Short mmCIF file of C-alpha atoms in Angstrom, two decimals:
data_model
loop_
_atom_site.label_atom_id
_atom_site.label_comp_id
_atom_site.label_asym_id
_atom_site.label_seq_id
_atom_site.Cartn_x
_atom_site.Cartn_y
_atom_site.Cartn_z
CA UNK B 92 0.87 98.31 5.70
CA UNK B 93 -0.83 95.53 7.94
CA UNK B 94 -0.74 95.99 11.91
CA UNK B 95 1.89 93.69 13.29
CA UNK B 96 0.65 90.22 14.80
CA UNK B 97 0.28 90.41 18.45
CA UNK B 98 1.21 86.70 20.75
CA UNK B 99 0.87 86.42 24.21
CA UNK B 100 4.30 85.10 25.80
CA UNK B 101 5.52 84.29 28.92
CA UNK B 102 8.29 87.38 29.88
CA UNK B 103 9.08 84.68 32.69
CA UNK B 104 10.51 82.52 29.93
CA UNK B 105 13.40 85.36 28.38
CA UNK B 106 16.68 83.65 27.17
CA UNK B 107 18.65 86.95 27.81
CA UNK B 108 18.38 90.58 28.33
CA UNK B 109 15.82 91.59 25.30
CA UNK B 110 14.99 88.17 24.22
CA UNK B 111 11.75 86.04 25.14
CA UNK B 112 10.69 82.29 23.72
CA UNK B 113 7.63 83.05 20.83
CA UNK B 114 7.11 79.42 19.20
CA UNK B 115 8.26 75.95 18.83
CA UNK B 116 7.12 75.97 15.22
CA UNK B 117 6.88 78.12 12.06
CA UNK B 118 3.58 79.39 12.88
CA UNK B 119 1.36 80.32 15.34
CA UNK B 120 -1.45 81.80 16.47
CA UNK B 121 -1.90 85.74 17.35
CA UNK B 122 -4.34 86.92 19.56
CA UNK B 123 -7.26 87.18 17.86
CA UNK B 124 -6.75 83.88 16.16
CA UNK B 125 -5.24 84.03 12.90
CA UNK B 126 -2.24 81.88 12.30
CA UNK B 127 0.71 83.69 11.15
CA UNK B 128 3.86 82.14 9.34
CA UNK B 129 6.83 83.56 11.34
CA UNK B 130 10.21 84.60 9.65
CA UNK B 131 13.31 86.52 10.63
CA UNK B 132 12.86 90.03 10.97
CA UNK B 133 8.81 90.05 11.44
CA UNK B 134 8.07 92.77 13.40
CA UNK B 135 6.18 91.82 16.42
CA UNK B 136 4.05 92.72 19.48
CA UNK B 137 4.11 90.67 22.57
CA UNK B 138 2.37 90.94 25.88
CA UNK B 139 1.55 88.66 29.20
CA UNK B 140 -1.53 89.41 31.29
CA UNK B 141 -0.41 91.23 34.48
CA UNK B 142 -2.27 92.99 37.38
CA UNK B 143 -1.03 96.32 38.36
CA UNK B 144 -0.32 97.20 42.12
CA UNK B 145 -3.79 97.71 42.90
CA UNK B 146 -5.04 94.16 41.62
CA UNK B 147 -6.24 96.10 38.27
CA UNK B 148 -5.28 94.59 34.95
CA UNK B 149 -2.31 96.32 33.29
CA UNK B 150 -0.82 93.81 31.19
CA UNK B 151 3.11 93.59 30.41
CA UNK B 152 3.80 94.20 26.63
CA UNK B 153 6.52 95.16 24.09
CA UNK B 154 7.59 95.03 20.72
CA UNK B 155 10.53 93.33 18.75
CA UNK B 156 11.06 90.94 15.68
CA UNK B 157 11.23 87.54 15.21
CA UNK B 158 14.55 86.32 15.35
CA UNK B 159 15.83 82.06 15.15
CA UNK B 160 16.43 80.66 18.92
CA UNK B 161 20.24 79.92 18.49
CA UNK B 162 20.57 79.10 22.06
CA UNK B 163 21.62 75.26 23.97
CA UNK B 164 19.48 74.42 26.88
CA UNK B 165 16.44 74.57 28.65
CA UNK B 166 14.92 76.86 25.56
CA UNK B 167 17.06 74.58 22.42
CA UNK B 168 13.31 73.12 21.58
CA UNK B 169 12.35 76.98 20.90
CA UNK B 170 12.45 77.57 17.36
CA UNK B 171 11.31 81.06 17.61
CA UNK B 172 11.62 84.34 19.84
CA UNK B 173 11.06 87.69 20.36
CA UNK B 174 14.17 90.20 20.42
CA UNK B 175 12.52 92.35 22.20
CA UNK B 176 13.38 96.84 21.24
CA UNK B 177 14.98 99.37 23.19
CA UNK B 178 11.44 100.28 24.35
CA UNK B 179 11.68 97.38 26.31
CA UNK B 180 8.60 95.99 28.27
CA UNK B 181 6.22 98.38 30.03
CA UNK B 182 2.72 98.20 30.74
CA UNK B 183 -0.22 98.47 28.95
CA UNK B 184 -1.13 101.70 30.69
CA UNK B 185 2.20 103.08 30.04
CA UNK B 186 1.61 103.35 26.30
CA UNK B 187 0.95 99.48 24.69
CA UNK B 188 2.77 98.33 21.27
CA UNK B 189 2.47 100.04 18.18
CA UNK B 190 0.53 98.92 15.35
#
């Protein structure tokens, strides 16, 4: 089984609840740079750089799957996002996303 891709979002740009915007097009780059073709149902990691209370790095992250941005709007340009898992987004410190 390969590790799932990890993208940096934005969790300031979420479209609902467990929902955040991944990708205007079909692919995009992961973290460490490879380009990944995304499709419904890919499971997914996703995190945002944070600082924790101290001024420490802790970043935000969670996991979810891929799912088609059905939504009007600010986000209709989105063709991609995240539906995000009931583990919902936590810190890095807190126990990151599974691979």
């Amino acid at each position: 089984m390969f590790p799932k891709p990890i993208f940096g979002v934005d969790f300031n740009e979420m479209i609902g609840d467990c929902t955040v915007l991944l990708s205007a097009g079909d692919t995009r780059l992961d973290v460490s740079g490879i380009e990944v073709r995304l499709y419904e149902g890919l499971p997914v990691c996703v995190c945002m750089e944070d600082l924790d209370a101290s001024g420490f790095r802790d970043d935000l992250v969670a996991n979810g799957i891929a799912s088609r941005n059905t939504r009007d709007g600010w986000s209709a340009h989105v063709k991609w996002c995240c539906r995000i898992d009931g583990t919902g987004i936590r810190r890095q410190s807190e126990g990151g996303p599974g691979r």
